[in-house]
Coordinates of C-alpha atoms in Angstrom, one line a residue:
X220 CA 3.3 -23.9 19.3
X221 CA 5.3 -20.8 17.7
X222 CA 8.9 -20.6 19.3
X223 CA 10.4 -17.4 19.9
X224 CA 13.4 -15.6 21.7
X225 CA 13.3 -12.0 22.9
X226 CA 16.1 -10.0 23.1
X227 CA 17.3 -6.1 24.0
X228 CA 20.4 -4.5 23.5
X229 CA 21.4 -2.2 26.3
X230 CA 23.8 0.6 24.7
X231 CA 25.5 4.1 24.5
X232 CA 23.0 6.7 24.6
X233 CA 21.9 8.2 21.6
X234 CA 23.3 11.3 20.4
X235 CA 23.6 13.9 17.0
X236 CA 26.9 12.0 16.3
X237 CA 25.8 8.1 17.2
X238 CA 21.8 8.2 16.5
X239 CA 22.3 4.4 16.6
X240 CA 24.6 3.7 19.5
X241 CA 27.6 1.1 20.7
X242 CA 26.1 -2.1 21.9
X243 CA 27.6 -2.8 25.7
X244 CA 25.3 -5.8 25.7
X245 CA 22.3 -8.3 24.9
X246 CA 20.1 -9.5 26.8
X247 CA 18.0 -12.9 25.8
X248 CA 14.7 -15.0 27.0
X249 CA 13.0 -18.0 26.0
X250 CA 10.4 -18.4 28.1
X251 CA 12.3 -20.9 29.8
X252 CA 16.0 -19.7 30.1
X253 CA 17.8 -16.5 30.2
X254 CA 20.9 -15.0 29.3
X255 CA 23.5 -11.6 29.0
X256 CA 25.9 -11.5 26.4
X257 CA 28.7 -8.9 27.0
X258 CA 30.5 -7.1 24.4
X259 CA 30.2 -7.4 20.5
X260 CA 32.4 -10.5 20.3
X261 CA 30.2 -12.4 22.8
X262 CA 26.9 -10.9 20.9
X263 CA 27.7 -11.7 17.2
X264 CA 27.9 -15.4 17.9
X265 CA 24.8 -16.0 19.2
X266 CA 22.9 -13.4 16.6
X267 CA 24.4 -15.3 14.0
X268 CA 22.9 -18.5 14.9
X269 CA 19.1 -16.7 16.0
X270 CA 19.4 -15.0 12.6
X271 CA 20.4 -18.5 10.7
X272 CA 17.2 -20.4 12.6
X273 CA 13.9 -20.3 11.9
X274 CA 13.2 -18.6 15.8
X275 CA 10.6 -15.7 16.0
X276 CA 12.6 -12.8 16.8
X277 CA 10.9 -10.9 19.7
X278 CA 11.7 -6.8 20.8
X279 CA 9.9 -4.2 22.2
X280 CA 10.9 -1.0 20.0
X281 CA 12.5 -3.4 17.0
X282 CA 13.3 -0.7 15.2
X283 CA 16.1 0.3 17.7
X284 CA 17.4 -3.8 17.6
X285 CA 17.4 -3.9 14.2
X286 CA 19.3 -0.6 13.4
X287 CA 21.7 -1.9 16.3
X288 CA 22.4 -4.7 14.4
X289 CA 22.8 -3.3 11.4
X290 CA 25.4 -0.7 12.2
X291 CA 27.3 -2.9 15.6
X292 CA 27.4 -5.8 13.2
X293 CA 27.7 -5.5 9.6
X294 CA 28.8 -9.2 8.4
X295 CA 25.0 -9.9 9.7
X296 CA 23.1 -7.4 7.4
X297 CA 22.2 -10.2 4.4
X298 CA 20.8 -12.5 7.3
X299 CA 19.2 -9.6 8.8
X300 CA 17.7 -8.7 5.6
X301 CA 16.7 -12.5 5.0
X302 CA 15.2 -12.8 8.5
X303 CA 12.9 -10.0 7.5
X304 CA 11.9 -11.2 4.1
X305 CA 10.8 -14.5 6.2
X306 CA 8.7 -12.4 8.6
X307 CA 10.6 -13.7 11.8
X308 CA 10.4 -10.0 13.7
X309 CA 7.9 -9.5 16.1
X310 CA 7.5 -5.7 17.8
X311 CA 5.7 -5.4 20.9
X312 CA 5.5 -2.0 21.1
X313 CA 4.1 -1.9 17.0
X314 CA 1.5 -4.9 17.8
X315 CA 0.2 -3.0 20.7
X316 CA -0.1 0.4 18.4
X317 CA -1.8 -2.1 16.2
X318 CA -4.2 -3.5 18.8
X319 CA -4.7 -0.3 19.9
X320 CA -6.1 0.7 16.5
X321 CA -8.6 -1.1 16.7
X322 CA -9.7 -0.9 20.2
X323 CA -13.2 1.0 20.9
X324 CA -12.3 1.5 24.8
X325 CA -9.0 1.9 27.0
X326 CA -6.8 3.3 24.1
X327 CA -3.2 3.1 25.2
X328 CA -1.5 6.6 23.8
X329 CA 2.3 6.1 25.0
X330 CA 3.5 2.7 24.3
X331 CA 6.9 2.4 26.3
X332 CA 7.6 -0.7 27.5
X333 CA 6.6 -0.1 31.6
X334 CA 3.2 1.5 30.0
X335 CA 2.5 -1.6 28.1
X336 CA 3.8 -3.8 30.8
X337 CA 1.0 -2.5 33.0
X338 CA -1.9 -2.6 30.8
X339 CA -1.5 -6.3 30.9
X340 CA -0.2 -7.4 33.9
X341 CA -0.7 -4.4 36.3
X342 CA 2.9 -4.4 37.2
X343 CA 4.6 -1.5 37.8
X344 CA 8.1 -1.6 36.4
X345 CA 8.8 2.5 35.6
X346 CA 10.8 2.9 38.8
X347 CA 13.8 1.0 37.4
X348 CA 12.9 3.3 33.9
X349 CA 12.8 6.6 35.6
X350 CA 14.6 6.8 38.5
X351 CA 17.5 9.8 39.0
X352 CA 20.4 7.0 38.8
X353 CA 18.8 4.1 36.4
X354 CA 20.8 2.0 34.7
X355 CA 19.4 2.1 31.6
X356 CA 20.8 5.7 31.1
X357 CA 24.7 4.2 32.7
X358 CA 25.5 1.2 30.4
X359 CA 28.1 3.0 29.1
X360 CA 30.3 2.5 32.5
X361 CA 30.0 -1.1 31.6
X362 CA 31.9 -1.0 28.4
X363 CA 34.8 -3.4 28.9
X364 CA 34.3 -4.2 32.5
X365 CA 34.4 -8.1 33.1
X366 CA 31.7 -9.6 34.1
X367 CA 32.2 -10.5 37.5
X368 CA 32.6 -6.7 38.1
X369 CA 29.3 -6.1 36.7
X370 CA 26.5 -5.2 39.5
X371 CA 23.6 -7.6 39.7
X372 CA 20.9 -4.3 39.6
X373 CA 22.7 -3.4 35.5
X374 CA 22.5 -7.8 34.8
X375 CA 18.7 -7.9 36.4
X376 CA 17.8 -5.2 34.2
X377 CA 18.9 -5.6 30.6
X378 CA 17.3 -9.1 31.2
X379 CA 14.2 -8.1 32.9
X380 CA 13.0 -5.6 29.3
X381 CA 13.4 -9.8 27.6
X382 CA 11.4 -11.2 30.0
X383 CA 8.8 -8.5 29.6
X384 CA 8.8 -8.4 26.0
X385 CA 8.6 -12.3 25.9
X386 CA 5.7 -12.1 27.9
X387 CA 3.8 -9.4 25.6
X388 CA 4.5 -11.4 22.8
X389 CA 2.4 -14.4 24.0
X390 CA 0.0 -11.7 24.7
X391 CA 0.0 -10.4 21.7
X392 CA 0.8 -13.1 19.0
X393 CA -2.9 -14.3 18.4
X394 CA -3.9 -11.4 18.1
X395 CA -2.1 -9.6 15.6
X396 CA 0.8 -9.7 12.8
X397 CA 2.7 -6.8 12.5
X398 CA 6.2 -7.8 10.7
X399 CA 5.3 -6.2 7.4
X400 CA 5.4 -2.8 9.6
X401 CA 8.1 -3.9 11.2
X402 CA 10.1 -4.6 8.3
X403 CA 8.9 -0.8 6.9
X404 CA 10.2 1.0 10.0
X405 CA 13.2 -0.3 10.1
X406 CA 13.7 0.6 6.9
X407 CA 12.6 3.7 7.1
X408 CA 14.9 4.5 9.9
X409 CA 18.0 3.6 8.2
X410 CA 17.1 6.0 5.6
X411 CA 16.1 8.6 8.0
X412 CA 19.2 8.4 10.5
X413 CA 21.2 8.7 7.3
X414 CA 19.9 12.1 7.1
X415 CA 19.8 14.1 4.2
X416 CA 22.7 16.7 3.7
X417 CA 21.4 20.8 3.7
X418 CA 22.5 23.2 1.8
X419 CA 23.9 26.0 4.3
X420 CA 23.6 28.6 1.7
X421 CA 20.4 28.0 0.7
X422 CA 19.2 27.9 3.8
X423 CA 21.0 31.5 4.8
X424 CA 19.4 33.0 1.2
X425 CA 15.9 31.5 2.5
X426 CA 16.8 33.4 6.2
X427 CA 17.5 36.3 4.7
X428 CA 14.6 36.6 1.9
X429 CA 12.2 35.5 4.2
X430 CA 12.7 38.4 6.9
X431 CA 12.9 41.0 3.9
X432 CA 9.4 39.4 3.2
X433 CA 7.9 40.3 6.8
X434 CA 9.4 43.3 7.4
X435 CA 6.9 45.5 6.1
X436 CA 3.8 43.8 7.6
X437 CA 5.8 44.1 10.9
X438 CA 6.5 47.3 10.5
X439 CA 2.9 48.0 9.7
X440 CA 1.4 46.4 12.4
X441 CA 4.3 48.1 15.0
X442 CA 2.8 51.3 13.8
X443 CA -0.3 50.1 14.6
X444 CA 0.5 49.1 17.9
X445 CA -0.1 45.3 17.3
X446 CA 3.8 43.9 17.4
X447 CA 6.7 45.7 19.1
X448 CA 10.3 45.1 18.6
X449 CA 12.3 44.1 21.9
X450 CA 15.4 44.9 22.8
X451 CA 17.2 41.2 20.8
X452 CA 15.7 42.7 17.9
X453 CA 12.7 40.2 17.8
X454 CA 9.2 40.8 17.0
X455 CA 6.6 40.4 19.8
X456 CA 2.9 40.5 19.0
X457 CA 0.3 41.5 20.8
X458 CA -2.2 38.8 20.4
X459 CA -4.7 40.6 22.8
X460 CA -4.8 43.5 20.6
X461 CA -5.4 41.2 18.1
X462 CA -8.6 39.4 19.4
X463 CA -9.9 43.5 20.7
X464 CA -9.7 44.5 16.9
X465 CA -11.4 41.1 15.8
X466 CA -14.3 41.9 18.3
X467 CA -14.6 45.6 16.8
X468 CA -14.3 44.5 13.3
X469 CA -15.6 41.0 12.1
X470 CA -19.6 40.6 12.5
X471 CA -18.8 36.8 13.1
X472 CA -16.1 35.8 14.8
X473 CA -15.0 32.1 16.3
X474 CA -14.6 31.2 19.8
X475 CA -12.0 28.6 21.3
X476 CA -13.1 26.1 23.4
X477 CA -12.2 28.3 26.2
X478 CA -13.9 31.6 25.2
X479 CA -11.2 33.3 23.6
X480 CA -11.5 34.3 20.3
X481 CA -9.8 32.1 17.8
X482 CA -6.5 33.5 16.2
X483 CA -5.6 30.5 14.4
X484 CA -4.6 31.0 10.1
X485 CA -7.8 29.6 8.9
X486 CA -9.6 31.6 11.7
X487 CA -8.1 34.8 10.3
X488 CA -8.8 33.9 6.4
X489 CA -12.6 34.3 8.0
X490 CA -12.2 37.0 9.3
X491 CA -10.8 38.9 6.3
X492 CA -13.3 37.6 4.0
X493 CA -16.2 39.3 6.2
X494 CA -14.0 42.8 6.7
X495 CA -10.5 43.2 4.4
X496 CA -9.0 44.3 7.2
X497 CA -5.7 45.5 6.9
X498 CA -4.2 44.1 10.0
X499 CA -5.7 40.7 9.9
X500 CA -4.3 41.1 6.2
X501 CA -1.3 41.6 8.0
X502 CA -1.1 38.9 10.1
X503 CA -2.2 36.7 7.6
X504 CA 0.5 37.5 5.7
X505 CA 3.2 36.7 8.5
X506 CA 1.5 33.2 8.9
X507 CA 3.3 32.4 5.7
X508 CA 6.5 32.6 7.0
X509 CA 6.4 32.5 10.4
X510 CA 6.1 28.7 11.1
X511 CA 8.9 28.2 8.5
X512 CA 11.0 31.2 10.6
X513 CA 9.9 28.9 13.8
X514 CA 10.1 25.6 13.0
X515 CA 12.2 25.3 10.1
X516 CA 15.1 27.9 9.5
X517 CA 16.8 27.0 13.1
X518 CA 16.7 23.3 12.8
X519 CA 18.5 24.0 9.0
X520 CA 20.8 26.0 10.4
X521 CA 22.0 23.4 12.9
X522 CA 22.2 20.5 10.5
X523 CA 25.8 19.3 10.7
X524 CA 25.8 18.5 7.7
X525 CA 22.3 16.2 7.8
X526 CA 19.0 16.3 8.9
X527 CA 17.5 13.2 10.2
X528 CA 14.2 12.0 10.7
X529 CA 12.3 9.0 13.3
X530 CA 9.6 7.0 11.2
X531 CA 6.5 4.8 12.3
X532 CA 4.4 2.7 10.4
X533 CA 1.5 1.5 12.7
X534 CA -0.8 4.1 12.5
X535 CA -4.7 4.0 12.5
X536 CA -5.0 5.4 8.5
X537 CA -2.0 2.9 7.5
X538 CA -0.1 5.3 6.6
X539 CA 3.8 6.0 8.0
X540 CA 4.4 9.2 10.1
X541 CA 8.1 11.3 10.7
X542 CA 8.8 13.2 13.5
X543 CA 11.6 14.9 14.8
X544 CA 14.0 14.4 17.9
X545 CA 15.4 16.7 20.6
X546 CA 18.9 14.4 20.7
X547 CA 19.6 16.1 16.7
X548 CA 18.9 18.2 14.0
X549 CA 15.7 16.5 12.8
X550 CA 12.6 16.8 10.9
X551 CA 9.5 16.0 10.2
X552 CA 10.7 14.7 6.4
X553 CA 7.4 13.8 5.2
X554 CA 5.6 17.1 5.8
X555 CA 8.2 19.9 4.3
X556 CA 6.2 23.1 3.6
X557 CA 5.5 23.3 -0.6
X558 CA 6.0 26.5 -2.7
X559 CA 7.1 29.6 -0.5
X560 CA 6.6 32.5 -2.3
X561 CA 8.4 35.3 -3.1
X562 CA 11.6 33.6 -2.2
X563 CA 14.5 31.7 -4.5
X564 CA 14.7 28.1 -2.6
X565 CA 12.1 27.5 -0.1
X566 CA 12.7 24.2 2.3
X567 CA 12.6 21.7 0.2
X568 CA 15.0 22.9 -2.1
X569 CA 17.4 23.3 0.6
X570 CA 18.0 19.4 0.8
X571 CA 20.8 18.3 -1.4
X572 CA 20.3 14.9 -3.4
X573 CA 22.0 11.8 -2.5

């Protein structure tokens, strides 16, 4: 029979200057006894000796434990590291991505631990997630506080998410393997929550060259009575005026799934092909700077002085994704647009090498 403990640090929350918070505590399970360790002095203790056995190591979102570890206790890192390399971690929420892969039917699509919870057991655990006043947003207030002073709702949760994962885990464990993608997001993630540093004048040359860029095909198209200017100086477009000239225009054009007809870039290229129509022209040209104006530039400008990016490595085509984070500047890393033209640095070359 495999042995295992779970465990979950309750923290800080996250934020653009602490993407990997200040433990306040650990909770433990064994499937047969519990625990709450309180404060880094009592945690490093007992990590050190679950890191030095030969234990599974059990978390739902290991990502988060590990980088926890890493930066809350750094005389651990080589045992972290060797824990790793004997493929000890075991991520609930990765083996269910896993499982879910695979699965013809009943495909989970959010994986947080209540969803997951309920899949299996059909227990609903999201209240003490969700609710206005949760502690799981409030450890904070804990920091320091003995722990007689500590109310039994904060203990009864930080050890409930063990419990839970334990319980997956058993689940799970037949099932699937999943420490090699375990391994890969966490490192990853202490690569991406590094950041990489921008290059604020780069990024203000790449502003500057790309609105030079679309000025003339937005002042072509105001004239045309397609895109107006409001009163912040912004560009609005008309996209009903659009989709009328489409209709008079292309011989063939696409429909949405709801009747409209399709705007989208490769909708347009189409439509161009079939007429050389100046204002699709037009619009077509924007496209290639819009989504970097958009989705890009502001995110750049914020970077202070990094951007960072969140990783996962259980996805159905085995590949890793990167996606970004409303808590700070952050990308999607793996995805930067390639060659912009007619400007000096486009995106990527607005990241400075470490």
């Amino acid at each position: 029979m495999e042995r295992g403990v779970a465990i979950d640090f309750e923290t800080y929350l996250i934020s653009a200057t602490s993407p990997t918070p200040k433990a306040v505590c650990l909770s433990y399970y064994t499937g047969s006894k519990s625990g709450l360790l309180i404060g880094l002095d009592e945690m490093e203790p007992f990590l050190l000796a679950l890191l030095k056995s030969d234990l599974n190591i059990i978390a739902h979102n290991s990502k988060f434990e590990l980088l926890v570890i890493y930066h809350n206790f750094p005389k651990l890192r080589s045992l972290l590291w060797q824990s790793l390399d004997a493929h000890r971690w075991f991520c609930t929420a990765v083996a269910e991505k896993l499982i879910t892969n695979f699965r013809d039917r009943h495909k989970l699509k959010v994986f947080a631990l209540d969803k997951v919870v309920s899949y299996y057991f059909h227990e609903d655990i999201s209240e003490s997630k969700h609710s206005g006043d949760s502690w799981r947003l409030r450890y904070s207030e804990l920091d320091g506080v003995p722990r007689e002073r500590w109310p039994t709702e904060a203990v009864t949760y930080a050890i409930d998410d063990s419990i839970w994962s334990y319980k997956l885990w058993e689940k799970q464990r037949d099932v699937v393997q999943c420490s090699y993608q375990v391994k890969a997001e966490f490192a990853l993630n202490l690569m991406g929550l590094r950041g990489f540093t921008v290059d604020k004048v780069r990024v203000a040359v790449l502003r500057s060259e790309l609105e030079a860029a679309m000025l003339p095909d937005y002042n072509y198209l105001i004239s045309e009575g397609f895109v107006e200017r409001t009163k912040t100086g912004a560009f609005k477009r008309s996209v009903k005026a659009l989709q009328a000239r489409i209709k008079e225009q292309v011989p063939q054009y696409q429909v949405t799934p709801k009747g409209g007809v399709a705007v989208d870039t490769e909708a347009l290229k189409a439509y161009y092909a079939q007429t050389q129509d100046p204002v699709i022209q037009a619009f077509l040209n924007l496209t290639e700077y819009t989504k970097i104006m958009s989705s890009y530039i502001p995110t750049l400008e914020k970077a202070n002085p990094g951007i960072r990016g969140n990783y996962s490595a259980a996805l159905e085509t085995n590949r890793t994704a990167c996606s970004g984070s409303p808590l700070y500047p952050s990308l999607n890393m793996q995805q930067m647009p390639r060659t912009v033209p007619n400007v000096t640095y486009d995106v990527r070359a607005c990241f400075i090498p470490h």
